[in-house]
Amino acid sequence: MTRFPDTSLVNLHNLKLDDACALLQHDAKNIEQEAGESDAAYLQRLIDGLCELSLRDPLTGLNNRRHFRSVLERSIDIVARSGESVLLLLLDIDRFKSINDGHGHLAGDQVLREIASCLAHCLRPMDTVARYGGEEFAIILPNCRPAFGLAVAERIRKSVAALSIPVSPLLSLKVTISIGGAYAPEWVRSTTDLWIERADKQLYRAKSEGRDQVCLDQPRELSVSAEEKGLLFGHLLMDESGIQENVPRDATSDEQSNAPKRENA
Amino acid sequence: MNDGLTPDVENKNTPKVPLKPLGKVLAVTSGKGGVGKTFVSANLAAALASRGHRVLVLDADLGLANLDVVLNLHPKVTLHDVFTGKAKLEDAILPAPGGFSVLLAGSGMVEYSRLTTEVRDEFLRIISSLVPRFDVVLMDTGAGISDVVLFAVSLASEVLMVATPEPTSLTDAYATIKVLVGQQQRQTVRLIVNQSTRSGSGQAITNQLQQVLDRFVATDPEHPIQLIHLGDIPVDPEVRQAIMRRQLMMQHTPDCPAGKAIAQLARTLERTVIPKPA
């Protein structure tokens, strides 16, 4: 579908670009049409800028809640098909209200910005960190195996706790965060609301158990014990020697008779 | 209330006591994704069709099966349209290359992937009305133990579990069988070992799994579990070729090793679970 037929040239002067330009200018973007820049390219640049604005939190520069939701939706599709482990963390600054009350809102904003930048530095490029609400952040960690989830969350918690945030020339603040997390259940197509709710429950637990800590909702793994696994893979010894059959024939008989013995030794 | 989040073996949405499984409906399932369920479903269907059976392959992964990709089909009408009342069931049943029929879910079905009572009832109604029209219905289910998979499998009279010889695939197959036994009181599961690297390894794998099942799952001698080795499909470059060309292997290279193995699977099925065509 062509919304702008080729015959109609969009006249920049007829478009009401002032509001868009004002928004972008506020965000320190160049809103002037550059010399040699075509109308279409200029318009595209303004649109790109607006798209970016619509996905970003203005105070911290992190992704905003809208972007976060769309990444979370996408993660659910991936998990349903691939069974990949994806961890969702919700983070909340402990006693943030007392910072605002005691040191003013500018200090509060500074704390939010510093923590945001710390979070962004803690993560891998494929992770998504967003400002979720007032003093709440959210992180999506794709391909994060359950065995590592707690270590990752603890590293984030400690990094924030180690910050010394200057809020005035003479004063730096120490802040802590509480973290709640939940894995998307593998193979099950869930909804973002339910997933967030589970992480939120864990965040509540972390808060009520004394703050400055991590609580994760452990995925209910299919229970296959180590003993069962040990027995399951007994045949692999045979299979290993089976693969050897593809190498020169005269070597095979030796390999076959030797392989299990070597394992036993 | 089931929150739809946990792979809950006591999921309220999946009948704990299965509805009477429908004869002639075979579920093709796996513990882990990417082991070749859809490839096996499509080619097994062609092998059965060539032996004179009327076969339908149903995308029971609700739009996430790649049946349309494997068969290079671009359906105009799908199960989704039937669900939303835009089309009749007859119009959604499409002829596939290889002489069998397919019912594709359509991408919109992903919206139904939370198994509400309405979706379940509609799905059941559709399957029930399909059964009399075909000799065999192969359900290409999703992997694992999501509520959709468990529900689809609960409708089938036979479970064909596809696994590859890798430890991850076998662990997941074993875990899935455990759930099927625990939740649906399945006593028989048929195992297809895909991408087998050595003749005879499938039987060895089956024996191994059977031993572990006997020891940890079927602890009640009154209710034994029988894992039946249905057959192996060897690693074969023709499989990859067919998938890349989006052609049905059984149609283009039926005499390659994998093709012969699938033909053998069809004969074994015919001998054991499917009545011979009249």
Coordinates of C-alpha atoms in Angstrom, one line a residue, chain A residues 77 80-81 185-191 194-195 198 220 222-225 227-229 231-236 238-239 241-243 245-246 256, chain B residues 3-5 7-8 31-33 61 64 66 110 113-114 143-146 165 167 170-171 174-175 178 197-198 201 204-205 208-209 212 215-216:
Chain A
D77 CA 7.5 -15.7 21.5
A80 CA 7.7 -20.5 23.5
R81 CA 9.5 -21.7 20.4
P185 CA 8.7 -20.8 31.7
E186 CA 10.3 -22.7 28.9
W187 CA 8.1 -24.0 26.1
V188 CA 5.0 -22.3 27.6
R189 CA 3.5 -19.3 25.9
S190 CA 2.7 -17.0 28.7
T191 CA 1.6 -13.4 28.9
L194 CA 1.7 -12.8 34.4
W195 CA 5.4 -12.9 33.9
R198 CA 5.7 -13.2 39.2
R220 CA 10.1 -25.4 38.0
L222 CA 11.4 -30.8 34.7
S223 CA 12.6 -33.0 37.5
V224 CA 15.2 -35.3 36.1
S225 CA 17.6 -36.2 38.9
E227 CA 20.9 -40.2 39.0
E228 CA 18.4 -40.6 36.3
K229 CA 20.6 -38.6 33.9
L231 CA 21.6 -43.8 33.7
L232 CA 20.1 -42.2 30.6
F233 CA 23.5 -41.6 29.1
G234 CA 25.0 -45.0 29.5
H235 CA 24.5 -45.7 25.8
L236 CA 26.6 -42.7 24.8
M238 CA 28.6 -47.1 22.8
D239 CA 27.5 -44.3 20.6
S241 CA 32.5 -45.9 19.5
G242 CA 29.8 -45.9 16.9
I243 CA 31.0 -42.6 15.5
E245 CA 33.1 -46.5 12.8
N246 CA 33.2 -43.9 10.2
Q256 CA 35.4 -50.4 19.9
Chain B
D3 CA -1.7 -18.8 35.7
G4 CA -0.5 -20.4 32.5
L5 CA 3.0 -19.7 33.5
P7 CA 4.6 -26.0 33.1
D8 CA 2.2 -27.4 35.6
G31 CA 10.8 -33.2 24.5
K32 CA 13.0 -30.6 22.8
G33 CA 12.4 -28.4 19.8
D61 CA 1.4 -26.4 17.6
L64 CA 4.3 -22.5 15.5
N66 CA 6.7 -25.0 10.4
V110 CA -0.8 -18.0 18.5
S113 CA -2.0 -20.3 22.7
R114 CA -3.4 -19.9 26.2
A143 CA 7.8 -29.5 21.9
G144 CA 7.9 -30.0 25.6
I145 CA 5.1 -30.0 28.1
S146 CA 3.2 -26.7 27.6
P165 CA 20.6 -39.1 20.1
P167 CA 21.9 -36.0 25.7
L170 CA 17.0 -37.6 25.4
T171 CA 16.7 -35.9 28.8
Y174 CA 12.5 -38.7 29.1
A175 CA 11.1 -35.8 31.1
K178 CA 7.4 -38.9 32.7
T197 CA 24.5 -42.0 13.4
R198 CA 24.8 -45.7 13.8
S201 CA 21.7 -47.1 18.2
A204 CA 20.0 -49.2 22.4
I205 CA 18.7 -45.7 23.3
Q208 CA 18.3 -47.3 28.0
L209 CA 15.3 -45.1 28.4
V212 CA 15.4 -45.6 33.6
R215 CA 13.4 -47.8 37.7
F216 CA 12.1 -44.2 38.4

